[in-house]
């Protein structure tokens, strides 16, 4: 039995997209002994993905979470430009940007390269898993695996069950999550699932409070951190996730759940000013 099997994660995992989330997902499986293939769109993106995973693995070795040497760990990582390299995988997770058309085209193309009985999952944080599965040949093999940013530090994976997801894959997803040392919450497909729906609702209200002059961003966040034991306040979390990402999710939720999710003007204004959060150095807070 391989180390990956003994840890209850698939021995061979694929990740489509090596950005912050995709690299984090690859890292999570890599440190549990899986052989991981990350597929990117071009050489520059592939090099950046390898660097992200390498840096994350090195940090895990420094913290004593992962046994080195680093070169030995990275021997289990392949970064490719070819989706056909997913052909021998047991699980493939799509982690491309939160755009419906991009996800549909990516998932359909990846599915063409997969063997029978391979699970295809999306890391979508809000889009309909049932809707995405309707575009696939084998919707029974599809589900949502919503990882949280930053993946290495997060203790949660949201397992999203589509209308046609086979029950055995839900059970498998629970086992894989446990194998990664994380906790699964299982939700039936609905707009925003559980985490994004609640998280965005709180964040949008916090933005409105800043907009109305109720309190500063820092004081609003402290109210939730100190009063409700949130590890990070809703506005700082928005900065970490990205204001543009939050806007996309809010607009989708508003279109499906109603005006209570309409994005406040302050969010649109900050994005128009290029203030996207931590990745640009400025959002509701200033980042070094």
XYZ file of N, CA and C in Angstrom, residues 1-219:
657
model
N 0.846 -1.197 0.000
C 0.000 0.000 0.000
C 0.878 1.244 0.000
N 0.570 2.185 -0.897
C 1.360 3.410 -0.959
C 1.033 4.311 0.215
N 1.930 5.286 0.447
C 1.670 6.230 1.535
C 0.402 7.009 1.292
N 0.105 7.298 -0.001
C -1.116 8.034 -0.313
C -2.347 7.214 0.043
N -2.316 5.912 -0.272
C -3.458 5.063 0.026
C -3.662 4.911 1.527
N -2.556 4.764 2.258
C -2.669 4.598 3.697
C -3.196 5.857 4.355
N -2.975 7.007 3.710
C -3.463 8.270 4.246
C -4.873 8.584 3.772
N -5.490 7.656 3.019
C -6.864 7.791 2.543
C -7.032 8.869 1.482
N -5.974 9.240 0.804
C -6.107 10.132 -0.339
C -5.749 9.347 -1.594
N -6.272 9.753 -2.752
C -5.914 9.048 -3.987
C -4.411 9.090 -4.220
N -3.880 8.027 -4.780
C -2.440 7.957 -5.036
C -2.018 8.870 -6.172
N -2.924 9.128 -7.129
C -2.600 9.956 -8.297
C -3.685 11.024 -8.463
N -3.279 12.265 -8.313
C -4.218 13.387 -8.317
C -3.820 14.381 -9.400
N -4.811 14.964 -10.055
C -4.573 16.021 -11.027
C -5.230 17.310 -10.589
N -4.600 18.423 -10.903
C -5.159 19.743 -10.601
C -5.069 20.590 -11.861
N -6.188 21.122 -12.303
C -6.201 22.019 -13.450
C -6.134 23.451 -12.945
N -4.999 24.104 -13.183
C -4.796 25.462 -12.724
C -3.850 25.501 -11.542
N -2.767 26.243 -11.692
C -1.755 26.300 -10.642
C -1.617 27.657 -10.003
N -2.722 28.420 -9.943
C -2.722 29.693 -9.239
C -2.683 29.469 -7.736
N -3.052 30.487 -6.974
C -2.974 30.380 -5.510
C -3.756 29.176 -4.992
N -4.989 29.005 -5.473
C -5.806 27.891 -4.980
C -5.322 26.557 -5.532
N -5.060 26.504 -6.835
C -4.614 25.243 -7.425
C -3.310 24.754 -6.832
N -2.368 25.672 -6.623
C -1.087 25.296 -6.013
C -1.299 24.814 -4.584
N -2.211 25.467 -3.867
C -2.502 25.035 -2.508
C -3.112 23.652 -2.461
N -4.002 23.360 -3.396
C -4.615 22.030 -3.471
C -3.558 20.985 -3.807
N -2.702 21.303 -4.770
C -1.617 20.382 -5.126
C -0.731 20.119 -3.915
N -0.389 21.151 -3.190
C 0.435 21.016 -1.992
C -0.222 20.096 -0.964
N -1.539 20.275 -0.761
C -2.253 19.481 0.240
C -2.143 17.986 -0.036
N -2.287 17.601 -1.300
C -2.183 16.184 -1.643
C -0.736 15.719 -1.673
N 0.150 16.584 -2.112
C 1.563 16.233 -2.225
C 2.146 15.857 -0.870
N 1.833 16.625 0.165
C 2.442 16.360 1.467
C 1.859 15.117 2.130
N 0.768 14.592 1.569
C 0.208 13.333 2.077
C 0.640 12.133 1.238
N 1.602 12.347 0.340
C 2.199 11.234 -0.393
C 1.669 10.981 -1.778
N 0.700 11.767 -2.236
C 0.149 11.556 -3.571
C 1.115 12.033 -4.650
N 1.014 11.432 -5.822
C 1.695 11.932 -7.011
C 0.742 12.914 -7.687
N 1.194 14.135 -7.899
C 0.306 15.205 -8.346
C 0.761 15.762 -9.690
N -0.194 15.897 -10.609
C 0.032 16.574 -11.884
C -0.764 17.868 -11.880
N -0.074 18.981 -12.096
C -0.723 20.281 -12.255
C -0.621 20.669 -13.723
N -1.734 21.017 -14.334
C -1.737 21.418 -15.743
C -2.059 22.907 -15.830
N -1.203 23.630 -16.550
C -1.377 25.062 -16.742
C -1.489 25.394 -18.224
N -1.773 26.695 -18.511
C -2.096 27.102 -19.884
C -0.872 27.395 -20.739
N 0.257 27.804 -20.093
C 1.455 28.127 -20.881
C 2.688 27.965 -19.996
N 3.859 28.137 -20.610
C 5.115 27.883 -19.897
C 5.306 28.827 -18.704
N 4.945 30.093 -18.889
C 5.114 31.059 -17.793
C 4.236 30.698 -16.611
N 2.986 30.349 -16.887
C 2.071 29.966 -15.809
C 2.516 28.672 -15.147
N 3.055 27.742 -15.942
C 3.545 26.480 -15.391
C 4.730 26.707 -14.465
N 5.652 27.584 -14.875
C 6.814 27.883 -14.035
C 6.381 28.536 -12.732
N 5.395 29.436 -12.803
C 4.893 30.097 -11.601
C 4.202 29.100 -10.684
N 3.464 28.151 -11.263
C 2.786 27.135 -10.464
C 3.789 26.257 -9.734
N 4.839 25.838 -10.434
C 5.873 25.006 -9.792
C 6.537 25.762 -8.646
N 6.794 27.043 -8.846
C 7.418 27.842 -7.795
C 6.501 27.963 -6.577
N 5.194 28.148 -6.817
C 4.255 28.251 -5.693
C 4.238 26.956 -4.881
N 4.134 25.836 -5.562
C 4.079 24.554 -4.847
C 5.400 24.277 -4.143
N 6.510 24.567 -4.805
C 7.824 24.347 -4.221
C 8.013 25.183 -2.960
N 7.640 26.448 -3.024
C 7.786 27.333 -1.860
C 6.904 26.859 -0.713
N 5.703 26.420 -1.042
C 4.787 25.936 -0.007
C 5.305 24.654 0.637
N 5.840 23.752 -0.184
C 6.402 22.505 0.352
C 7.622 22.791 1.219
N 8.462 23.717 0.778
C 9.636 24.083 1.574
C 9.226 24.643 2.929
N 8.169 25.451 2.949
C 7.683 26.004 4.209
C 7.160 24.900 5.121
N 6.522 23.887 4.548
C 6.019 22.768 5.352
C 7.166 21.969 5.958
N 8.249 21.818 5.211
C 9.430 21.131 5.740
C 10.032 21.928 6.892
N 10.119 23.241 6.727
C 10.665 24.102 7.782
C 9.834 24.024 9.054
N 8.517 23.891 8.897
C 7.635 23.823 10.068
C 7.580 22.426 10.672
N 8.205 21.447 10.013
C 8.177 20.085 10.510
C 6.916 19.320 10.159
N 6.082 19.911 9.293
C 4.848 19.251 8.864
C 5.141 18.159 7.845
N 6.208 18.327 7.095
C 6.563 17.427 6.002
C 8.025 17.044 6.122
N 8.298 15.761 5.927
C 9.675 15.293 5.949
C 10.308 15.458 4.572
N 11.521 16.018 4.543
C 12.253 16.258 3.303
C 13.103 15.081 2.935
N 14.075 15.256 2.050
C 14.447 16.547 1.452
C 13.423 17.040 0.424
N 13.472 18.330 0.153
C 12.509 18.951 -0.738
C 12.524 18.304 -2.113
N 13.721 17.988 -2.633
C 13.818 17.399 -3.976
C 13.044 16.083 -4.053
N 13.083 15.318 -2.979
C 12.369 14.041 -2.962
C 10.860 14.256 -3.008
N 10.388 15.265 -2.288
C 8.960 15.591 -2.308
C 8.540 16.063 -3.691
N 9.351 16.938 -4.284
C 8.996 17.501 -5.583
C 9.117 16.491 -6.718
N 9.758 15.366 -6.460
C 9.796 14.291 -7.454
C 8.399 13.751 -7.737
N 7.484 13.948 -6.796
C 6.105 13.478 -6.979
C 5.226 14.530 -7.669
N 5.813 15.664 -8.014
C 5.076 16.739 -8.665
C 5.460 16.846 -10.130
N 4.460 16.885 -10.995
C 4.658 17.152 -12.419
C 3.829 18.365 -12.791
N 4.434 19.321 -13.459
C 3.704 20.482 -13.975
C 3.735 20.404 -15.492
N 2.570 20.438 -16.092
C 2.438 20.125 -17.508
C 1.565 21.162 -18.211
N 1.641 21.150 -19.538
C 0.736 21.955 -20.361
C -0.306 21.077 -21.051
N -0.255 19.775 -20.795
C -1.077 18.821 -21.540
C -2.144 18.193 -20.650
N -3.400 18.421 -20.983
C -4.486 17.838 -20.197
C -4.581 16.334 -20.351
N -3.977 15.788 -21.379
C -3.965 14.333 -21.516
C -3.140 13.669 -20.415
N -2.330 14.458 -19.699
C -1.568 13.905 -18.584
C -2.454 13.565 -17.392
N -3.741 13.901 -17.480
C -4.698 13.506 -16.449
C -5.219 12.080 -16.661
N -4.819 11.441 -17.752
C -5.427 10.171 -18.149
C -5.301 9.075 -17.098
N -4.221 9.079 -16.313
C -4.022 8.009 -15.335
C -4.377 8.437 -13.912
N -5.052 9.589 -13.769
C -5.387 10.089 -12.433
C -6.614 9.381 -11.852
N -6.715 9.387 -10.534
C -7.897 8.862 -9.848
C -8.873 9.968 -9.475
N -8.340 11.159 -9.304
C -9.131 12.342 -8.967
C -8.512 13.533 -9.674
N -9.349 14.336 -10.335
C -8.887 15.574 -10.961
C -9.751 16.715 -10.440
N -9.085 17.777 -9.979
C -9.787 18.926 -9.410
C -9.545 20.144 -10.290
N -10.610 20.732 -10.768
C -10.530 21.970 -11.559
C -10.420 23.161 -10.617
N -9.421 24.021 -10.863
C -9.210 25.203 -10.023
C -8.911 26.417 -10.889
N -9.729 26.622 -11.928
C -9.577 27.790 -12.793
C -10.429 28.924 -12.231
N -10.269 30.165 -12.722
C -11.031 31.291 -12.176
C -12.539 31.076 -12.215
N -13.238 31.813 -11.348
C -14.675 31.630 -11.116
C -15.494 32.277 -12.235
N -15.404 31.681 -13.407
C -16.119 32.160 -14.585
C -16.850 30.970 -15.197
N -18.167 31.101 -15.367
C -18.984 29.962 -15.788
C -18.500 29.359 -17.106
N -18.337 30.180 -18.124
C -17.963 29.655 -19.433
C -16.585 28.996 -19.391
N -15.656 29.590 -18.670
C -14.317 29.006 -18.555
C -14.370 27.666 -17.835
N -15.152 27.597 -16.768
C -15.238 26.335 -16.033
C -15.893 25.240 -16.883
N -16.963 25.588 -17.569
C -17.647 24.595 -18.405
C -16.714 24.067 -19.486
N -16.050 24.964 -20.214
C -15.172 24.515 -21.295
C -13.999 23.702 -20.744
N -13.473 24.117 -19.597
C -12.345 23.398 -18.996
C -12.764 22.009 -18.540
N -13.888 21.922 -17.860
C -14.353 20.633 -17.341
C -14.688 19.665 -18.480
N -15.334 20.157 -19.521
C -15.673 19.294 -20.652
C -14.418 18.761 -21.326
N -13.419 19.614 -21.465
C -12.181 19.176 -22.113
C -11.418 18.189 -21.240
N -11.348 18.451 -19.943
C -10.659 17.523 -19.039
C -11.346 16.161 -19.042
N -12.677 16.155 -19.004
C -13.409 14.890 -18.938
C -13.066 13.977 -20.108
N -12.779 14.568 -21.267
C -12.447 13.765 -22.447
C -11.209 12.902 -22.233
N -10.341 13.330 -21.317
C -9.066 12.642 -21.112
C -9.099 11.643 -19.946
N -10.226 11.541 -19.257
C -10.268 10.734 -18.046
C -10.738 9.316 -18.330
N -10.225 8.377 -17.543
C -10.668 6.999 -17.629
C -11.999 6.806 -16.933
N -12.540 5.588 -17.046
C -13.811 5.285 -16.402
C -13.653 5.316 -14.879
N -14.674 5.837 -14.219
C -14.678 5.822 -12.769
C -13.741 6.810 -12.116
N -13.274 7.805 -12.874
C -12.427 8.848 -12.300
C -13.322 9.985 -11.811
N -13.037 10.481 -10.626
C -13.821 11.590 -10.083
C -13.278 12.908 -10.624
N -14.178 13.722 -11.130
C -13.857 15.069 -11.572
C -14.548 16.034 -10.615
N -13.798 16.950 -10.053
C -14.348 17.870 -9.058
C -14.035 19.303 -9.442
N -14.869 20.215 -8.968
C -14.625 21.644 -9.160
C -14.373 22.293 -7.807
N -13.429 23.223 -7.791
C -13.165 24.008 -6.590
C -14.029 25.268 -6.562
N -15.084 25.321 -7.349
C -15.936 26.495 -7.363
C -16.406 26.853 -5.958
N -16.476 28.152 -5.682
C -16.936 28.608 -4.376
C -18.400 29.017 -4.377
N -19.041 29.016 -5.555
C -20.433 29.467 -5.574
C -21.259 28.944 -6.743
N -20.629 28.590 -7.852
C -21.389 28.209 -9.042
C -22.069 26.860 -8.863
N -23.183 26.680 -9.555
C -23.998 25.478 -9.391
C -23.261 24.220 -9.842
N -23.065 23.295 -8.923
C -22.435 22.018 -9.253
C -23.359 21.198 -10.146
N -24.653 21.252 -9.879
C -25.614 20.537 -10.727
C -25.607 21.112 -12.141
N -25.542 22.428 -12.239
C -25.496 23.069 -13.553
C -24.244 22.717 -14.318
N -23.106 22.716 -13.640
C -21.855 22.328 -14.290
C -21.905 20.866 -14.731
N -22.463 20.005 -13.883
C -22.495 18.570 -14.204
C -23.382 18.275 -15.403
N -24.379 19.133 -15.634
C -25.277 18.937 -16.773
C -24.546 19.078 -18.103
N -23.369 19.703 -18.076
C -22.574 19.876 -19.291
C -21.649 18.685 -19.551
N -21.639 17.711 -18.629
C -20.687 16.609 -18.707
C -21.345 15.316 -19.171
N -20.523 14.416 -19.665
C -21.008 13.108 -20.107
C -21.331 12.232 -18.906
N -20.539 12.354 -17.832
C -20.730 11.527 -16.640
C -20.959 12.402 -15.408
N -22.159 12.971 -15.274
C -22.440 13.836 -14.120
C -22.388 13.091 -12.796
N -22.539 11.772 -12.852
C -22.494 10.982 -11.618
C -21.106 10.960 -10.999
N -20.099 11.250 -11.808
C -18.712 11.256 -11.312
C -18.224 12.650 -10.915
N -19.147 13.599 -10.836
C -18.764 14.990 -10.610
C -19.321 15.504 -9.287
N -18.511 16.297 -8.581
C -18.967 16.951 -7.358
C -18.122 18.199 -7.118
N -18.482 18.946 -6.104
C -17.702 20.107 -5.721
C -16.789 19.777 -4.557
N -15.532 20.202 -4.657
C -14.593 20.133 -3.536
C -14.083 21.558 -3.336
N -14.734 22.273 -2.459
C -14.441 23.690 -2.251
C -13.405 23.829 -1.146
N -12.157 24.065 -1.557
C -11.066 24.312 -0.619
C -11.071 25.792 -0.244
N -10.419 26.104 0.863
C -10.407 27.475 1.363
C -8.994 28.023 1.372
N -8.913 29.342 1.185
C -7.640 30.040 1.057
C -7.216 30.611 2.407
N -5.956 30.365 2.831
C -4.922 29.542 2.189
C -5.140 28.052 2.478
N -5.010 27.238 1.451
C -5.318 25.814 1.576
C -4.487 25.115 2.657
N -3.156 25.338 2.737
C -2.383 24.600 3.749
C -2.850 24.847 5.182
N -3.304 26.061 5.471
C -3.701 26.395 6.847
C -5.173 26.113 7.126
N -5.980 26.006 6.090
C -7.416 25.829 6.288
C -7.739 24.413 6.753
N -8.705 24.316 7.663
C -9.094 23.012 8.205
C -10.357 22.468 7.553
N -10.889 23.166 6.549
C -12.209 22.842 6.012
C -12.178 22.552 4.521
N -12.988 21.580 4.101
C -13.322 21.383 2.688
C -14.833 21.214 2.620
N -15.460 21.987 1.742
C -16.898 21.885 1.536
C -17.146 20.909 0.384
N -17.793 19.806 0.684
C -18.133 18.796 -0.320
C -19.539 19.113 -0.815
N -19.642 19.462 -2.097
C -20.921 19.904 -2.647
C -21.485 18.796 -3.540
N -22.685 18.358 -3.203
C -23.308 17.217 -3.869
C -24.262 17.708 -4.945
N -23.985 17.341 -6.185
C -24.879 17.677 -7.282
C -26.066 16.743 -7.333
N -27.043 17.086 -8.161
C -28.267 16.291 -8.245
C -27.999 14.863 -8.695
N -26.942 14.643 -9.490
C -26.655 13.304 -9.994
C -25.369 12.706 -9.422
N -24.744 13.357 -8.451
C -23.506 12.829 -7.879
C -23.752 11.469 -7.236
N -22.925 10.478 -7.581
C -23.075 9.140 -7.018
C -22.734 9.156 -5.527
N -23.549 8.510 -4.692
C -23.310 8.516 -3.239
C -21.934 8.005 -2.849
N -21.393 7.042 -3.603
C -20.088 6.495 -3.225
C -18.981 7.534 -3.344
N -19.164 8.518 -4.243
C -18.136 9.547 -4.368
C -18.232 10.580 -3.252
N -19.414 10.750 -2.703
C -19.548 11.621 -1.530
C -18.818 10.993 -0.346
N -19.007 9.681 -0.172
C -18.305 8.972 0.904
C -16.798 9.020 0.683
N -16.371 8.849 -0.574
C -14.944 8.910 -0.872
C -14.385 10.296 -0.572
N -15.137 11.332 -0.914
C -14.676 12.696 -0.662
C -14.504 12.962 0.827
N -15.389 12.406 1.640
C -15.239 12.523 3.094
C -13.922 11.879 3.539
N -13.639 10.696 3.001
C -12.418 9.984 3.381
C -11.182 10.738 2.914
N -11.213 11.282 1.704
C -10.071 12.048 1.201
C -9.825 13.277 2.069
N -10.912 13.926 2.459
C -10.775 15.115 3.304
C -10.119 14.757 4.631
N -10.563 13.665 5.220
C -9.942 13.205 6.473
C -8.476 12.868 6.249
N -8.166 12.266 5.104
C -6.791 11.926 4.783
C -5.900 13.143 4.650
N -6.489 14.265 4.259
C -5.740 15.520 4.152
C -5.605 16.221 5.503
N -6.215 15.640 6.537
C -6.167 16.256 7.858
C -7.132 17.411 8.005
N -8.190 17.414 7.194
C -9.171 18.496 7.229
C -10.549 17.923 7.560
N -11.505 18.794 7.782
C -12.869 18.400 8.111
C -13.785 18.699 6.942
N -14.656 17.750 6.612
C -15.608 17.940 5.521
C -16.947 18.427 6.060
N -17.532 19.387 5.360
C -18.947 19.688 5.540
C -19.613 19.354 4.210
N -20.680 18.590 4.264
C -21.361 18.128 3.056
C -22.648 18.924 2.883
N -22.786 19.555 1.731
C -23.978 20.356 1.451
C -24.542 19.968 0.094
N -25.851 20.031 -0.012
C -26.488 19.842 -1.301
C -26.339 21.118 -2.121
N -26.237 20.958 -3.417
C -25.992 22.089 -4.306
C -27.073 23.158 -4.152
N -26.633 24.366 -3.887
C -27.502 25.541 -3.793
C -26.610 26.753 -4.017
N -27.159 27.877 -4.458
C -26.310 29.051 -4.722
C -25.459 29.438 -3.519
N -24.145 29.467 -3.732
C -23.238 29.849 -2.658
C -22.965 28.778 -1.641
N -23.624 27.605 -1.806
C -23.447 26.495 -0.867
C -23.732 26.972 0.556
N -22.940 26.585 1.528
C -23.125 27.089 2.895
C -22.113 28.181 3.205
N -20.848 27.913 2.899
C -19.775 28.817 3.325
C -19.803 30.156 2.597
N -19.875 30.130 1.277
C -19.853 31.381 0.523
C -21.112 32.198 0.776
N -22.232 31.522 0.880
C -23.494 32.229 1.099
C -23.465 32.998 2.423
N -23.035 32.328 3.482
C -22.966 32.987 4.783
C -21.828 34.002 4.839
N -20.652 33.606 4.327
C -19.496 34.489 4.381
C -19.707 35.766 3.607
N -20.283 35.667 2.407
C -20.509 36.854 1.597
C -21.593 37.730 2.214
N -22.633 37.125 2.784
C -23.697 37.908 3.419
C -23.126 38.786 4.533
N -22.270 38.217 5.366
C -21.661 38.980 6.455
C -20.735 40.051 5.898
N -19.934 39.695 4.899
C -18.980 40.647 4.325
C -19.699 41.827 3.674
N -20.775 41.577 2.945
C -21.501 42.666 2.287
C -22.102 43.617 3.311
N -22.620 43.069 4.401
C -23.170 43.933 5.439
C -22.072 44.756 6.115
N -20.899 44.136 6.314
C -19.767 44.874 6.881
C -19.369 46.024 5.957
N -19.378 45.786 4.637
C -19.047 46.857 3.686
C -20.068 47.993 3.761
N -21.332 47.642 3.883
C -22.368 48.672 3.985
C -22.166 49.515 5.244
N -21.727 48.873 6.318
C -21.492 49.599 7.571
C -20.340 50.590 7.419
N -19.285 50.189 6.687
C -18.197 51.130 6.396
C -18.725 52.274 5.538
N -19.499 51.938 4.529
C -20.054 52.918 3.593
C -20.930 53.945 4.312
N -21.678 53.477 5.327
C -22.599 54.343 6.069
C -21.916 55.079 7.214
N -20.624 54.783 7.438
C -19.912 55.447 8.512
C -20.238 54.921 9.893
N -20.751 53.712 9.970
C -21.088 53.117 11.269
C -19.836 52.920 12.114
N -18.778 52.426 11.488
C -17.515 52.174 12.190
C -16.431 51.978 11.145
N -15.179 51.976 11.602
C -14.068 51.718 10.680
C -14.008 50.241 10.332
N -13.305 49.936 9.257
C -13.115 48.542 8.871
C -12.451 47.753 9.991
N -11.462 48.372 10.636
C -10.755 47.678 11.716
C -11.681 47.365 12.882
N -12.529 48.320 13.273
C -13.417 48.087 14.407
C -14.509 47.074 14.078
